[in-house]
Coordinates of C-alpha atoms and ligand atoms in Angstrom, one line a residue:
M733 CA 9.8 -16.3 -44.1
S734 CA 10.7 -12.6 -44.5
N735 CA 10.3 -12.1 -40.7
L736 CA 13.5 -14.0 -39.9
L737 CA 16.5 -11.7 -39.4
P738 CA 19.8 -12.7 -40.8
A739 CA 22.1 -14.1 -38.1
T740 CA 24.4 -11.1 -38.2
R741 CA 21.6 -8.8 -37.2
A742 CA 20.0 -11.0 -34.6
H743 CA 21.5 -9.1 -31.7
A744 CA 20.3 -5.7 -32.8
H745 CA 17.4 -4.4 -30.7
R746 CA 15.1 -2.4 -32.8
G747 CA 12.1 -2.3 -30.6
P748 CA 11.7 -1.9 -26.8
L749 CA 14.1 -3.9 -24.7
P750 CA 12.9 -7.2 -23.4
R751 CA 11.1 -6.9 -20.1
G752 CA 13.6 -8.9 -18.2
F753 CA 16.4 -6.7 -19.4
Q754 CA 14.5 -3.6 -18.2
Y755 CA 14.2 -5.1 -14.7
F756 CA 17.8 -6.0 -14.8
S757 CA 18.7 -2.4 -15.7
L758 CA 16.6 -1.1 -12.8
A759 CA 18.3 -3.4 -10.4
L760 CA 21.7 -2.4 -11.7
L761 CA 20.8 1.3 -11.3
G762 CA 19.6 0.7 -7.8
L763 CA 22.9 -1.0 -7.0
L764 CA 24.9 1.8 -8.4
L765 CA 22.9 4.3 -6.4
L766 CA 23.5 2.3 -3.3
F767 CA 27.2 2.3 -3.9
A768 CA 27.1 6.0 -4.6
C769 CA 25.6 6.6 -1.2
V770 CA 28.1 4.5 0.7
P771 CA 30.6 7.2 1.5
G772 CA 27.9 9.2 3.2
A773 CA 26.6 6.2 5.0
L774 CA 30.1 5.4 6.3
A775 CA 30.7 8.9 7.6
H776 CA 31.1 8.6 11.3
E777 CA 32.3 10.9 14.0
F778 CA 33.7 10.7 17.5
K779 CA 34.0 13.3 20.2
V780 CA 36.3 13.8 23.2
G781 CA 36.4 17.0 25.2
D782 CA 36.6 19.9 22.7
L783 CA 37.7 17.6 19.8
E784 CA 35.7 16.1 17.0
I785 CA 37.2 13.2 15.2
G786 CA 35.7 12.9 11.7
H787 CA 35.5 9.7 9.6
P788 CA 38.5 7.6 10.6
W789 CA 39.3 5.4 7.6
S790 CA 42.0 3.0 6.5
R791 CA 42.8 1.0 3.4
A792 CA 42.6 -2.6 2.6
T793 CA 46.1 -4.0 2.2
P794 CA 47.5 -6.7 -0.1
P795 CA 48.4 -10.1 1.6
G796 CA 51.7 -9.8 3.5
A797 CA 51.6 -6.0 3.9
K798 CA 53.2 -4.9 7.1
V799 CA 51.9 -1.3 7.2
A800 CA 48.6 0.4 6.7
G801 CA 47.7 4.1 6.6
G802 CA 45.1 5.8 8.8
Y803 CA 43.2 9.0 8.0
F804 CA 40.7 11.3 9.8
T805 CA 40.1 14.9 10.6
V806 CA 40.4 16.5 14.0
T807 CA 38.5 19.7 14.7
N808 CA 39.3 21.6 17.9
K809 CA 36.3 23.6 19.1
G810 CA 38.2 24.7 22.2
S811 CA 40.2 27.8 22.9
S812 CA 43.5 26.1 23.6
P813 CA 45.7 23.9 21.4
D814 CA 45.8 20.1 21.9
R815 CA 48.1 17.4 20.7
L816 CA 47.6 13.9 19.4
L817 CA 50.2 12.0 21.5
S818 CA 49.7 8.3 20.7
I819 CA 47.6 5.8 18.9
S820 CA 47.1 2.2 19.7
S821 CA 45.2 -0.6 18.0
D822 CA 45.0 -4.4 18.1
I823 CA 45.6 -4.5 14.4
S824 CA 49.3 -3.6 14.6
D825 CA 52.3 -3.7 16.9
T826 CA 52.6 0.1 16.9
A827 CA 51.1 3.1 15.3
G828 CA 52.3 6.7 14.9
V829 CA 51.8 9.9 13.1
H830 CA 53.8 10.5 9.9
D831 CA 54.2 13.5 7.8
M832 CA 54.7 13.3 4.1
G833 CA 56.0 15.9 1.8
V834 CA 58.4 16.7 -1.0
K835 CA 62.0 17.4 0.1
D836 CA 64.7 18.1 -2.6
G837 CA 62.3 16.8 -5.2
V838 CA 61.8 13.5 -3.4
M839 CA 58.7 12.3 -1.7
T840 CA 59.6 11.6 1.9
M841 CA 57.9 10.5 5.0
R842 CA 59.0 11.0 8.5
P843 CA 57.5 10.4 12.0
V844 CA 56.1 13.4 13.7
N845 CA 57.8 13.7 17.1
G846 CA 56.3 15.3 20.2
G847 CA 52.8 14.8 19.0
L848 CA 50.7 16.4 16.3
E849 CA 49.4 19.8 17.2
I850 CA 45.7 20.6 16.9
P851 CA 45.5 24.4 17.0
A852 CA 42.8 26.1 19.0
G853 CA 39.7 26.6 16.8
G854 CA 41.5 24.7 14.0
K855 CA 41.1 21.6 12.0
V856 CA 43.8 19.1 11.1
E857 CA 43.4 16.7 8.2
L858 CA 45.2 13.4 8.1
K859 CA 45.0 12.3 4.5
P860 CA 46.9 10.5 1.8
G861 CA 49.9 12.6 0.8
G862 CA 50.1 14.6 4.0
Y863 CA 49.8 13.9 7.7
H864 CA 48.7 10.3 8.3
L865 CA 48.7 7.5 10.8
M866 CA 50.9 4.5 10.1
F867 CA 49.9 1.2 11.6
V868 CA 53.2 -0.6 11.6
G869 CA 53.6 -4.4 12.1
L870 CA 50.2 -5.4 11.0
K871 CA 49.0 -8.5 12.8
R872 CA 46.4 -9.2 10.0
Q873 CA 45.2 -7.4 6.9
P874 CA 42.5 -4.8 7.2
K875 CA 39.6 -6.1 5.1
L876 CA 37.5 -3.9 2.8
G877 CA 34.2 -3.1 4.5
E878 CA 35.1 -3.9 8.0
K879 CA 35.8 -1.4 10.9
F880 CA 38.6 -1.9 13.3
P881 CA 38.9 -0.2 16.7
A882 CA 41.7 2.1 17.8
T883 CA 42.4 4.4 20.7
L884 CA 43.6 8.0 20.1
T885 CA 45.2 9.8 23.1
F886 CA 45.4 13.6 23.2
E887 CA 47.4 15.6 25.7
K888 CA 44.4 17.6 27.1
A889 CA 41.2 15.9 25.8
G890 CA 42.5 12.4 26.9
S891 CA 41.8 9.1 25.2
V892 CA 39.0 8.3 22.8
S893 CA 38.0 5.0 21.2
V894 CA 37.3 5.3 17.4
E895 CA 36.7 2.9 14.6
F896 CA 38.6 3.0 11.3
A897 CA 36.4 2.1 8.3
V898 CA 38.4 0.1 5.8
E899 CA 38.0 1.3 2.3
G900 CA 39.4 0.1 -1.1
M901 CA 43.1 -0.2 -1.8
G902 CA 43.2 2.6 -4.4
E903 CA 40.9 4.9 -2.4
M904 CA 41.8 8.6 -2.9
G905 CA 44.8 7.5 -4.8
G906 CA 47.3 8.8 -2.3
T907 CA 51.0 8.0 -2.5
D908 CA 51.2 6.0 0.7
D909 CA 53.2 3.0 -0.5
H910 CA 56.3 3.0 1.6
A911 CA 58.3 0.3 3.2
E912 CA 58.1 -0.4 6.9
Ligands
CU1155 CU1 53.7 6.7 6.7

């Protein structure tokens, strides 16, 4: 019975992998590719007047969280500056623009008063660690994979309905964990 392998070597694959395993590997690869494509598939854009709103997204929050961040880009194709004046959404009691930066060596966050300026021909990025929206007083937790609607109001371009795509909690690793 020399063809019986010792028990300790039974797991070592010397020859081609079993067929089932190959199919499993292919399926796994396909799944990975699918996930790799998701950020592109989720990219979405909204237009109002001269403004383009690129890929509004938010993060899933842990149970009980009272705030959630909101991020997107605004491109102003026009020849005059505009301002993001207000944000509203059913997901929270209020929402506003915050700025985040380092002051005296401490990471601080403060509301942007008087609206966020979008320069003529310019692009403003709301992202973790910088300007961002803050949905304050969450009525429920944003769930990974869903989209929730919100309305952005600009001084000149007016109001536009957008959808925030909810991504994973650790997405882009920004330091956005602050109390209400
Ligand atoms: Cu904030």
